Coordinates of C-alpha atoms and ligand atoms in Angstrom, one line a residue:
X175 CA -6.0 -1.5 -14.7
X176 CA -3.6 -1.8 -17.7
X177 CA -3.3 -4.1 -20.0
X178 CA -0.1 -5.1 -22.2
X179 CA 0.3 -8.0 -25.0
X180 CA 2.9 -9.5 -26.5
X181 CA 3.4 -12.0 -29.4
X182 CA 5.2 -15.1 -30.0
X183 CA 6.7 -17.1 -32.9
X184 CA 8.5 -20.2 -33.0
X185 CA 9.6 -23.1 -35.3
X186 CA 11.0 -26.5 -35.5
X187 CA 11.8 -29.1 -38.1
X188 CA 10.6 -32.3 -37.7
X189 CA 12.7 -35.4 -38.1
X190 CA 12.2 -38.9 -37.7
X191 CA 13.0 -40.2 -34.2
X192 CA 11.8 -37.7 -32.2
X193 CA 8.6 -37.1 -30.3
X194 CA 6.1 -34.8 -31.1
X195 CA 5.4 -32.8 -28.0
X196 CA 3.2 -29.9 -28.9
X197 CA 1.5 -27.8 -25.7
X198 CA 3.1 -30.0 -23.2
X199 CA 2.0 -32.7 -24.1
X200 CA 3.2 -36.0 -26.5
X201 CA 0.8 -36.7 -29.4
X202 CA 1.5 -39.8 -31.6
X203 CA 3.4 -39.9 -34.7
X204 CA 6.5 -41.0 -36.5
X205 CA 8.5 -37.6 -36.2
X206 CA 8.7 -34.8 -34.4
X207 CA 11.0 -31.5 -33.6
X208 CA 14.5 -31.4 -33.3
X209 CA 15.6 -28.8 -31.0
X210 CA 17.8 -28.9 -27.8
X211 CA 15.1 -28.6 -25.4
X212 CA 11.6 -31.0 -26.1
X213 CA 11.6 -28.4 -28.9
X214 CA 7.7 -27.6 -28.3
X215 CA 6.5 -25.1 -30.3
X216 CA 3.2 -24.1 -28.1
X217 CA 5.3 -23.3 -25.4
X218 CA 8.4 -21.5 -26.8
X219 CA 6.0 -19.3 -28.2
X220 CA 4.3 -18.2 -25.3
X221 CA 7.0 -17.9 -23.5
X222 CA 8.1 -15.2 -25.7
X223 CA 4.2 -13.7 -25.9
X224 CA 4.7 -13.8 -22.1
X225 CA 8.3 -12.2 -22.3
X226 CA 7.6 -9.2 -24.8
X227 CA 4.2 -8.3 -23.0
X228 CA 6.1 -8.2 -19.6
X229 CA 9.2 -6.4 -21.4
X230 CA 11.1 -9.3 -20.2
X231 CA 13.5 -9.7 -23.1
X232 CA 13.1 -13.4 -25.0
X233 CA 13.2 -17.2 -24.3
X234 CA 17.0 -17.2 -25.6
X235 CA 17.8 -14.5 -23.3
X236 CA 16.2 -16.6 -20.2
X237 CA 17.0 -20.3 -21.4
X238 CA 20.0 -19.9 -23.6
X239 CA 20.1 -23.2 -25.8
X240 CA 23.7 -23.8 -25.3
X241 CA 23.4 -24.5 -21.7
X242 CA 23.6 -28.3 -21.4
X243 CA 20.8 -27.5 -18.4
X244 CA 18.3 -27.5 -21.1
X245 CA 19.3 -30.1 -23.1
X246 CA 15.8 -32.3 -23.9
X247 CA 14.3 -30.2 -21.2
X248 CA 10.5 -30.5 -20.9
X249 CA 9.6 -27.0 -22.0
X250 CA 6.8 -26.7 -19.5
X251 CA 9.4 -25.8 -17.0
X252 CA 10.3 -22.8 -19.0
X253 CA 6.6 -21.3 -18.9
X254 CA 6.7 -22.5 -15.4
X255 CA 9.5 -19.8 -14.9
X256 CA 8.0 -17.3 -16.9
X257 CA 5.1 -17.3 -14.9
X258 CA 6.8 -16.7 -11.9
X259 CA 9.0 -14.2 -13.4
X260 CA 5.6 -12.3 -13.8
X261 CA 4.1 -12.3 -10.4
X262 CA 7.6 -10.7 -9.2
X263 CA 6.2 -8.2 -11.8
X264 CA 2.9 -8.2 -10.4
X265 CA 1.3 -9.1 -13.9
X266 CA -1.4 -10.9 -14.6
X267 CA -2.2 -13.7 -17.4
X268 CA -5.8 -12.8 -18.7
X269 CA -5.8 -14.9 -21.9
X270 CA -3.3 -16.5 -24.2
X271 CA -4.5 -17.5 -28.1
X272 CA -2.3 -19.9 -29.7
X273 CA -2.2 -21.2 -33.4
X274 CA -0.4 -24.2 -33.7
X275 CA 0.6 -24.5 -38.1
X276 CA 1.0 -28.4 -38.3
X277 CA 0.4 -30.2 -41.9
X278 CA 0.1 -33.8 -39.5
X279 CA -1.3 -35.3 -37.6
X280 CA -4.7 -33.5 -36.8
X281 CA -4.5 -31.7 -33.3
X282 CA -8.6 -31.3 -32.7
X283 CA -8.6 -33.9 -30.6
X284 CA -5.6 -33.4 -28.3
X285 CA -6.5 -29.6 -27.9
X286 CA -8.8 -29.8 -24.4
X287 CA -5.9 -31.8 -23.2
X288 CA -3.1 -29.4 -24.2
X289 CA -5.2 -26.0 -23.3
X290 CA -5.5 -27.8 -19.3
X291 CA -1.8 -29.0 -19.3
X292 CA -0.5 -25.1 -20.5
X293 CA -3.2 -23.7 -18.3
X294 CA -1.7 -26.0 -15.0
X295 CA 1.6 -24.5 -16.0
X296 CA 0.5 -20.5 -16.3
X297 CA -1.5 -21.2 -13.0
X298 CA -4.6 -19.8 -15.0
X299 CA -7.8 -21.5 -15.7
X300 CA -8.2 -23.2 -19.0
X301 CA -10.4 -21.1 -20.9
X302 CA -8.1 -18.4 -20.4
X303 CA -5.8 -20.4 -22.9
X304 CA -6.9 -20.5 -26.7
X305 CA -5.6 -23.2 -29.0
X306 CA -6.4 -23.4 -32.8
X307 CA -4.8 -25.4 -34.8
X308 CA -4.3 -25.3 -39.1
X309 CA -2.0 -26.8 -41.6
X310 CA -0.5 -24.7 -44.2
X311 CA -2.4 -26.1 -47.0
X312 CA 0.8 -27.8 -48.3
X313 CA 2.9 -25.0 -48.9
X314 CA 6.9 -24.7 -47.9
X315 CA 8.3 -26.6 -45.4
X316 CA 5.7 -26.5 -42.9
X317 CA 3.4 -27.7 -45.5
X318 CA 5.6 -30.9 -47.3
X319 CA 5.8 -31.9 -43.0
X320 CA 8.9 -30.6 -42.7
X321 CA 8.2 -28.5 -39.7
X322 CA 6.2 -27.3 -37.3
X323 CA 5.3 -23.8 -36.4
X324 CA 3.4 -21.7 -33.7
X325 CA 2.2 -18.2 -33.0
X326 CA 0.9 -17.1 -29.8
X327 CA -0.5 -13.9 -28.3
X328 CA -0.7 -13.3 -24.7
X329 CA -2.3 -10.1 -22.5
X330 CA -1.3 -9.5 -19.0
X331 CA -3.2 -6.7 -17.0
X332 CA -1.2 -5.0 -13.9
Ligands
LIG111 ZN1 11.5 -23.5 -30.0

C-alpha cells in the first residue's frame, strides 16, 4: 500500500447578499462569499487536497471559473467529480482534515452536519472527514469578517 497527501487552500470575501455555504451546506447569516460558483471554501479546498495528492493538477484547471457552466454552481458537484476522477485512478480517500478560518458566525454546531454532507459526496464515511473550525482572532481581513478561508489535507492510499 501507498499513501500520498495533498493540501488545499482557498479564500473568499464575504459580502452582503450572499449565502454562506460552507462544507455543502447553508448556515445562517447576513453575508457570505462572493465567487462564481457557491464560492464554498470547505470544498474548493479539498478539491485541490484531492487534486495535488492524486497529481491531478488544480480546481481551476478542472472547473475553470470563466465557464458560465459554473456560474453559482453548488460546489459539491465539483468534489463529486473529483471523486470520480480518483477511482479511474484507483485511489483511495482514507481521511480528509479541514480547518475552516471564520471570524462569524460559530460553526460548532453545523460541523456533524457538514462532515456527513462532504462525506455523502467523497463516498467515504464520516469520520474519515475532519472539520475544525477557528476565527483568526480579529486579525486582517479574515479577522474584521471580511472573508472566509479554509485549509484542507487529504491522504489517498493506492
Ligand atoms: Zn473558492
Amino acid at each position: 500500500m501507498s499513501y500520498r497527501c495533498g493540501i488545499g487552500y482557498d479564500l473568499h470575501r464575504l459580502a452582503e447578499g450572499r449565502k454562506l455555504i460552507i462544507g455543502g451546506i447553508e448556515v445562517p447569516f447576513d453575508k457570505g462569499p462572493v465567487g462564481h460558483s457557491d464560492g464554498d471554501v470547505v470544498a474548493h479546498a479539498m478539491c485541490d487536497a484531492l487534486f495535488g495528492a492524486a497529481g491531478l493538477g488544480d480546481i481551476g484547471t478542472h472547473f475553470p471559473d470563466t465557464d458560465p457552466k459554473w456560474k453559482g454552481a453548488n460546489s459539491l458537484l465539483f468534489l463529486e467529480h473529483a471523486r470520480k476522477l480518483l477511482d479511474e485512478k484507483h485511489l483511495t480517500i482514507e481521511h480528509v482534515d479541514v480547518v475552516v478560518i471564520l471570524e462569524k458566525p460559530k460553526l460548532g454546531p453545523h460541523c456533524p452536519k457538514m462532515r456527513e454532507v462532504l462525506a455523502k459526496s467523497l463516498g467515504v464515511s464520516a469520520e474519515k472527514v475532519h472539520l475544525k473550525a477557528k476565527t483568526n482572532e480579529g486579525v486582517d481581513a479574515v479577522g474584521r469578517g471580511e472573508a472566509i478561508a479554509a485549509h484542507v489535507v487529504a491522504t489517498l492510499s493506492s
